[in-house]
Short mmCIF file of C-alpha atoms and ligand atoms in Angstrom, two decimals:
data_model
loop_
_atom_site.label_atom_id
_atom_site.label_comp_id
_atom_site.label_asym_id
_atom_site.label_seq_id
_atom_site.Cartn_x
_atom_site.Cartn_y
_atom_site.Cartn_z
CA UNK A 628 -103.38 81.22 128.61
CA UNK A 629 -103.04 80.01 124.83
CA UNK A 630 -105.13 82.83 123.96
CA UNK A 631 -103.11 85.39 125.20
CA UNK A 632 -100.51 84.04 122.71
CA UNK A 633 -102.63 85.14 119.83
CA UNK A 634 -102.24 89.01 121.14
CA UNK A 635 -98.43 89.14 119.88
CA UNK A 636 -95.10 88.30 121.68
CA UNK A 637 -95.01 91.32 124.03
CA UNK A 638 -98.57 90.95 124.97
CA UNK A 639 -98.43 88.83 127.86
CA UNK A 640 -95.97 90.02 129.67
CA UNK A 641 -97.53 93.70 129.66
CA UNK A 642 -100.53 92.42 130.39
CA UNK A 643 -99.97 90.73 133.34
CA UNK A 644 -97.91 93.35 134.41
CA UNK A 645 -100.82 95.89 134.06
CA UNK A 646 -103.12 93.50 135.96
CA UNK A 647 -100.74 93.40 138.53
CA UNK A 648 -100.41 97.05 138.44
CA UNK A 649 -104.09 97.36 138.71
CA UNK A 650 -104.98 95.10 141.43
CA UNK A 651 -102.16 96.15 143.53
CA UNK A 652 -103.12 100.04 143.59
CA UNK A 653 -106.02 100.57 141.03
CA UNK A 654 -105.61 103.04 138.29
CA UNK A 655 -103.11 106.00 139.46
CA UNK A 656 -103.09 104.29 142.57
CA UNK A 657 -106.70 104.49 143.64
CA UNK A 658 -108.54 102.45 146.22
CA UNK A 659 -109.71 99.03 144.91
CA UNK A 660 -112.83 98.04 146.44
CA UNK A 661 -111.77 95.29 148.20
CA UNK A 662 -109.54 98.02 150.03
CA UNK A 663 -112.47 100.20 150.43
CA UNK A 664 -114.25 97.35 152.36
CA UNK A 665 -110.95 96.47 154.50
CA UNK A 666 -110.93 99.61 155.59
CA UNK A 667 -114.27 100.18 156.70
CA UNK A 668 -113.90 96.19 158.32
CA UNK A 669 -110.80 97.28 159.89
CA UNK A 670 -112.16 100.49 161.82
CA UNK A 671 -115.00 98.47 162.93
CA UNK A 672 -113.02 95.85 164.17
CA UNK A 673 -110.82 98.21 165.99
CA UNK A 674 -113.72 100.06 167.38
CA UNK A 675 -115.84 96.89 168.55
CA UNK A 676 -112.50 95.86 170.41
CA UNK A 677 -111.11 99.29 172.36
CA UNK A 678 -110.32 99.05 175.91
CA UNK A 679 -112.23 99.70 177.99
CA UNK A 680 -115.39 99.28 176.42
CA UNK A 681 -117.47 101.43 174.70
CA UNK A 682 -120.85 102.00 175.73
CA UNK A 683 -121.98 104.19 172.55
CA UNK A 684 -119.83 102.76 169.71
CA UNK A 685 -121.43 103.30 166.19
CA UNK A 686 -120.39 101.19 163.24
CA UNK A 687 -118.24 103.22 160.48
CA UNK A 688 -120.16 102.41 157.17
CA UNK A 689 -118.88 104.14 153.53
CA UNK A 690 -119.70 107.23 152.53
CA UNK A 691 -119.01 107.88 148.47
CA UNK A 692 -119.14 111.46 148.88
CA UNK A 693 -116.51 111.57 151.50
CA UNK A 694 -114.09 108.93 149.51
CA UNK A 695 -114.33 111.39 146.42
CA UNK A 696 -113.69 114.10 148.59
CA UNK A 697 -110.41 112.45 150.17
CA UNK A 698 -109.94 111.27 146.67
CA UNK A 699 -109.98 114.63 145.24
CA UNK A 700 -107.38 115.55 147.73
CA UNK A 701 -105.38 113.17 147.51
CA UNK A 702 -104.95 113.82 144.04
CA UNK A 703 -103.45 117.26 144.98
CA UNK A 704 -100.49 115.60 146.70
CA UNK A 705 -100.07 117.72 149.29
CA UNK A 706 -98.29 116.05 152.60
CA UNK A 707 -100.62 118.20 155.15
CA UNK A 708 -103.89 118.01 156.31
CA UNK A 709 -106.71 120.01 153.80
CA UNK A 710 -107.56 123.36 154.71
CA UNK A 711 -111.11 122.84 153.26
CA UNK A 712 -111.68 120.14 155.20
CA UNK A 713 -114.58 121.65 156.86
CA UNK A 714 -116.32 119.59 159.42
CA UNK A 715 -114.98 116.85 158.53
CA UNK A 716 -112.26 114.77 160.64
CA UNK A 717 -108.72 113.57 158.62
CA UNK A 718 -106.47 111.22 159.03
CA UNK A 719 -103.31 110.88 156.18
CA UNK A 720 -100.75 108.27 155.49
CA UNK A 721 -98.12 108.21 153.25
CA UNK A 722 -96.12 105.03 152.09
CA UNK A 723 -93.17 104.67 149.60
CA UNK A 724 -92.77 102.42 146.52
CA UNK A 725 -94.76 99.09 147.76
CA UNK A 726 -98.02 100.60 146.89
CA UNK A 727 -100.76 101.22 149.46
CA UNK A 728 -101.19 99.08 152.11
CA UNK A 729 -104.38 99.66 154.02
CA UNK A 730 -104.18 97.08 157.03
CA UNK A 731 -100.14 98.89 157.67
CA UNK A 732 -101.87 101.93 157.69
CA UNK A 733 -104.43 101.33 159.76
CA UNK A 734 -102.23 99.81 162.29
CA UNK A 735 -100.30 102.51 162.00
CA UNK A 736 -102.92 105.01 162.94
CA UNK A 737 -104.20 102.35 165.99
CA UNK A 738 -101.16 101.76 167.79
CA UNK A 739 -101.11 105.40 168.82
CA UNK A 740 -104.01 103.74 172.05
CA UNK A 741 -100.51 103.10 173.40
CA UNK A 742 -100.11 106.76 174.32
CA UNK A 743 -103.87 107.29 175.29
CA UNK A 744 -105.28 107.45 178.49
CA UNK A 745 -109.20 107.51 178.25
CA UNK A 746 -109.81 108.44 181.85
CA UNK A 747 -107.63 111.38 181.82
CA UNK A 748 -109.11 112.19 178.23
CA UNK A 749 -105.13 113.00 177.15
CA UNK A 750 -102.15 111.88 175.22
CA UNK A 751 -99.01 111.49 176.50
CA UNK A 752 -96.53 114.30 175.92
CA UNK A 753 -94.46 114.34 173.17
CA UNK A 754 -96.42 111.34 171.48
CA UNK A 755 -99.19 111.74 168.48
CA UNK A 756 -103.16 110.70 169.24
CA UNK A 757 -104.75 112.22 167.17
CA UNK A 758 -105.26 109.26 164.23
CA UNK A 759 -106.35 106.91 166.73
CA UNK A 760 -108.98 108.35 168.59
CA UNK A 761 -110.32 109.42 165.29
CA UNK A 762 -110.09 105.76 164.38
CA UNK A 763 -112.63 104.82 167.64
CA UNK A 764 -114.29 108.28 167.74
CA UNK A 765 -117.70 106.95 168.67
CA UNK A 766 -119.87 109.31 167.09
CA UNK A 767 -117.97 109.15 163.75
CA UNK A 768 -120.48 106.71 161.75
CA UNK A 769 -119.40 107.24 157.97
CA UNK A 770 -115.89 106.86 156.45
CA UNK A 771 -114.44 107.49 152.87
CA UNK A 772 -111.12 107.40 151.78
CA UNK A 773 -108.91 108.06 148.81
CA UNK A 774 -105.78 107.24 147.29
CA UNK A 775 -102.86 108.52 144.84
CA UNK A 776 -99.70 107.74 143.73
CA UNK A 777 -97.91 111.43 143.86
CA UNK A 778 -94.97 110.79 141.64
CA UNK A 779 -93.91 114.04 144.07
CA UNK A 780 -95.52 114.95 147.60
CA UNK A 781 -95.28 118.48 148.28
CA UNK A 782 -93.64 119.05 151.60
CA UNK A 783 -91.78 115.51 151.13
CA UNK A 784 -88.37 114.87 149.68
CA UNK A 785 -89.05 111.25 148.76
CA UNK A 786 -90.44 110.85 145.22
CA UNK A 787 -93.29 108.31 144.13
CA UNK A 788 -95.14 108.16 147.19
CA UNK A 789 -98.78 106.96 147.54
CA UNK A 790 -100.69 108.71 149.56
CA UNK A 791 -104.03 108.12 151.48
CA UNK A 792 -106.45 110.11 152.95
CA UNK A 793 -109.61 109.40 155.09
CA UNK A 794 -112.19 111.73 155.80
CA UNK A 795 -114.56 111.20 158.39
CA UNK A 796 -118.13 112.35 159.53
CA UNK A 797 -119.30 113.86 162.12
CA UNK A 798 -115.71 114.66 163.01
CA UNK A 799 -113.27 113.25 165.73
CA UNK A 800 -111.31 114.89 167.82
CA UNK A 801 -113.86 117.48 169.26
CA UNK A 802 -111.82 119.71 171.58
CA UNK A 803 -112.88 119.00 175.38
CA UNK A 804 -114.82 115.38 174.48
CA UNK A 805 -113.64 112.00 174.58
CA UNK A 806 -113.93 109.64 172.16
CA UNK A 807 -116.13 107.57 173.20
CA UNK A 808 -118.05 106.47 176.42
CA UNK A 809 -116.46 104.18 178.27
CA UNK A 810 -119.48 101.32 179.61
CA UNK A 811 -121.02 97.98 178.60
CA UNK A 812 -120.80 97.13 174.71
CA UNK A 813 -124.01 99.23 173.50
CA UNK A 814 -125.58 100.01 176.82
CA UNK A 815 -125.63 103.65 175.72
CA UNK A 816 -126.44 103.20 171.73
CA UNK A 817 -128.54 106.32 170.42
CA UNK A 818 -132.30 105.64 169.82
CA UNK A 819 -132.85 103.83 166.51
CA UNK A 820 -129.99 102.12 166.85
CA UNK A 821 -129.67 98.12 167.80
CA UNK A 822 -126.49 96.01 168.93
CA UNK A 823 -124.35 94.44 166.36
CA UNK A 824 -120.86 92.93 167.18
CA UNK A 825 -120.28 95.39 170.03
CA UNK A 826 -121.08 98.14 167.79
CA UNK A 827 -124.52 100.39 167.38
CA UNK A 828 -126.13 100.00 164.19
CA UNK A 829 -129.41 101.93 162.63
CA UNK A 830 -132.44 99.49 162.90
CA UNK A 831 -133.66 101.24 159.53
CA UNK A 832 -132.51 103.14 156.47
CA UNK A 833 -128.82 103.15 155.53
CA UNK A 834 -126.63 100.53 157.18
CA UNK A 835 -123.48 99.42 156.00
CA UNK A 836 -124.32 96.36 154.64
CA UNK A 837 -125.90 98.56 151.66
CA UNK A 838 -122.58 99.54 150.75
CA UNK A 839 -120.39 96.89 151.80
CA UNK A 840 -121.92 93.34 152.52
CA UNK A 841 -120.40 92.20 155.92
CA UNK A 842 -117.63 89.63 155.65
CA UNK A 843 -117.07 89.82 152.68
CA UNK A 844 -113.13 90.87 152.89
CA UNK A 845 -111.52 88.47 155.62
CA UNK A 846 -109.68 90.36 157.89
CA UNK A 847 -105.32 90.77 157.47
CA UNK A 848 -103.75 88.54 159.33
CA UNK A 849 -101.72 91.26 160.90
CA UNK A 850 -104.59 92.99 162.94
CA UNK A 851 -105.77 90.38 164.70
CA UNK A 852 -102.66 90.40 166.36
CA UNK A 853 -102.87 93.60 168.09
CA UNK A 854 -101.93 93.84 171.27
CA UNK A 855 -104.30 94.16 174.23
CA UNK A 856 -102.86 96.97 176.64
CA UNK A 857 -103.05 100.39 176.70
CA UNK A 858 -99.90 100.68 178.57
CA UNK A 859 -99.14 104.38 179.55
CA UNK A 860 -95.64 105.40 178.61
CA UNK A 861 -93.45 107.21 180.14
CA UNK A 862 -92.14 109.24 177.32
CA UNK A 863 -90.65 113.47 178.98
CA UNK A 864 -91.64 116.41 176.38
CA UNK A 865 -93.92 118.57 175.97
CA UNK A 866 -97.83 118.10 175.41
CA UNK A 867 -99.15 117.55 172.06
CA UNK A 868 -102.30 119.27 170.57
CA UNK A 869 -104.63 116.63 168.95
CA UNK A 870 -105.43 117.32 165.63
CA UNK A 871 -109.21 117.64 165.63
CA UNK A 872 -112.55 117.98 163.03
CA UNK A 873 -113.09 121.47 162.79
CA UNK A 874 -110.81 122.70 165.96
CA UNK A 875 -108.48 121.41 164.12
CA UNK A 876 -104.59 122.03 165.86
CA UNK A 877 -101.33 123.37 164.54
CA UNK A 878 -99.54 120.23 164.91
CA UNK A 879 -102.20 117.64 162.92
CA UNK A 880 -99.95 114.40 162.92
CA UNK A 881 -99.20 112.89 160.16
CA UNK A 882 -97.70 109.74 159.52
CA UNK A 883 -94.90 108.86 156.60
CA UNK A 884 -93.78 105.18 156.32
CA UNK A 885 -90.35 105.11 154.56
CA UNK A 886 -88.21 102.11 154.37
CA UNK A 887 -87.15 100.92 156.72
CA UNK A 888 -87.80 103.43 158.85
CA UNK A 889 -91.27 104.85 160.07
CA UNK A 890 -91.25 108.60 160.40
CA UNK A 891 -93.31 110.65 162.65
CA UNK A 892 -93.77 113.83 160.50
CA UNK A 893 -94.63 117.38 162.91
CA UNK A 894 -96.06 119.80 161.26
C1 NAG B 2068 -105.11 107.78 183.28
O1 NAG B 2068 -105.45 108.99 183.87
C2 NAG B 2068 -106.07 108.84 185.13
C3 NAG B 2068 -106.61 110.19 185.56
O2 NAG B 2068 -105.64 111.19 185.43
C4 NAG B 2068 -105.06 108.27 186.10
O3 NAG B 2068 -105.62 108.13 187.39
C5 NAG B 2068 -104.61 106.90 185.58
O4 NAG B 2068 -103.59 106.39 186.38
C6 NAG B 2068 -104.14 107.01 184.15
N1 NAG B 2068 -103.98 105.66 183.61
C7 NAG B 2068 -102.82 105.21 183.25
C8 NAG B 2068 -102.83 103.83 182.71
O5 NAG B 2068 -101.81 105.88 183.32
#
């Protein structure tokens, strides 16, 4: 503390501030690690917990490739899903002023299970899907992510918005498949792959734990409180198109948190 003195009378205080700065968001709002991690812990945790079961659940590890990709993207600030995507899946989020908050969004993206009937392999009209069952697509095994503060978001009105973006691979949302199998935890996990947690794991080469020890972020507070059901709604309208990897639909949902409110953005 004393020898921050030594660096002048304004020091200090803009140095804190810039710590602050850069452990809230990272520099121009980029993903710390300790974000990176919470989000790959947080889609696992999600996905070792659906309901019902999963049978064939693999465990989301980190791919660097992917997060510079949805990095790059993000950087464009564009409010939309990107066109050159490829076969990749996509899920966006958008938050004002606060700075990125990855657990929010990742609720965010979950709670759409409300609306989701596995059975009946649909959504319920009117309502969005899309960002969860890419969240607990089973055959989705590497994640990356990337954020930006957009000091303007085309296609949004609000100003200084940071945005996120997740890529995912293989894709989610394959037109005419389910997410996942619904069975015993890991009764139906590919060959080469072992049980972990409720989740299948490679027995060899690249695991997770090569990117991102295990436990090494504890998990938010706020997602261990999600709730249990999958009650189905009874919301009238019309039915929505899931957003999907390379089918991808005209109506990719997209979510926008602005205080107070939380906006559903169509597109
Ligand atoms: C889900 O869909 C199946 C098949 O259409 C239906 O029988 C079941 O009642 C639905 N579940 C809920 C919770 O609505």
């Amino acid at each position: 503390m004393h020898r921050s003195r030594s660096l002048g009378a304004l020091w200090p205080p803009l140095l804190l501030l810039l710590l602050l700065l850069v452990a809230a968001t990272g520099a121009a709002g980029a993903l710390t690690e300790d974000e990176k991690r919470a989000m790959v812990e947080l889609h696992n945790l999600y996905r070792a917990q659906v309901s019902p079961a999963a049978s064939n659940m693999l465990r989301m590890r980190w791919d660097p490739e992917l997060a510079a990709f949805a990095e790059a993207y993000a950087q464009k600030c564009v409010w939309g899903h990107n066109k050159e995507r490829g076969r990749r899946g996509e899920n966006l989020f958008a938050i004002t002023d606060e700075g990125m908050d990855v657990p929010l969004a990742m609720e965010e993206w979950h709670q759409e299970r409300e609306y989701y009937n596995l059975s009946a392999a649909a959504c319920d009209p009117g309502q969005m899907c899309g960002h969860y069952t890419q969240v607990v697509w089973g055959k989705t095994e590497r994640i990356g992510c990337g954020s930006h503060f957009c000091e303007t978001l085309q296609g949004v009105e609000e100003t200084n918005i940071q945005l996120l973006v997740c890529n995912y691979e293989p894709p989610g949302n394959v037109r005419g498949q389910r997410p996942y199998q619904e069975g015993p935890p890991c009764s139906r996990c590919p060959p080469g792959y072992r049980c972990e947690d409720s989740l299948c794991e490679p027995t060899t080469g690249l695991g997770e734990a090569q990117d991102f020890p295990l436990r090494v972020t504890e998990v938010p507070p706020t997602t261990a409180t999600s709730k249990t059901s999958a009650e189905a709604p009874d919301k009238p309208g019309w039915k929505t198109q899931q957003s999907s990897g390379h089918a991808w639909s005209p109506f990719p949902g997209l979510w926008l948190l602005l205080p107070p409110l939380l906006l559903a953005g169509f597109f």
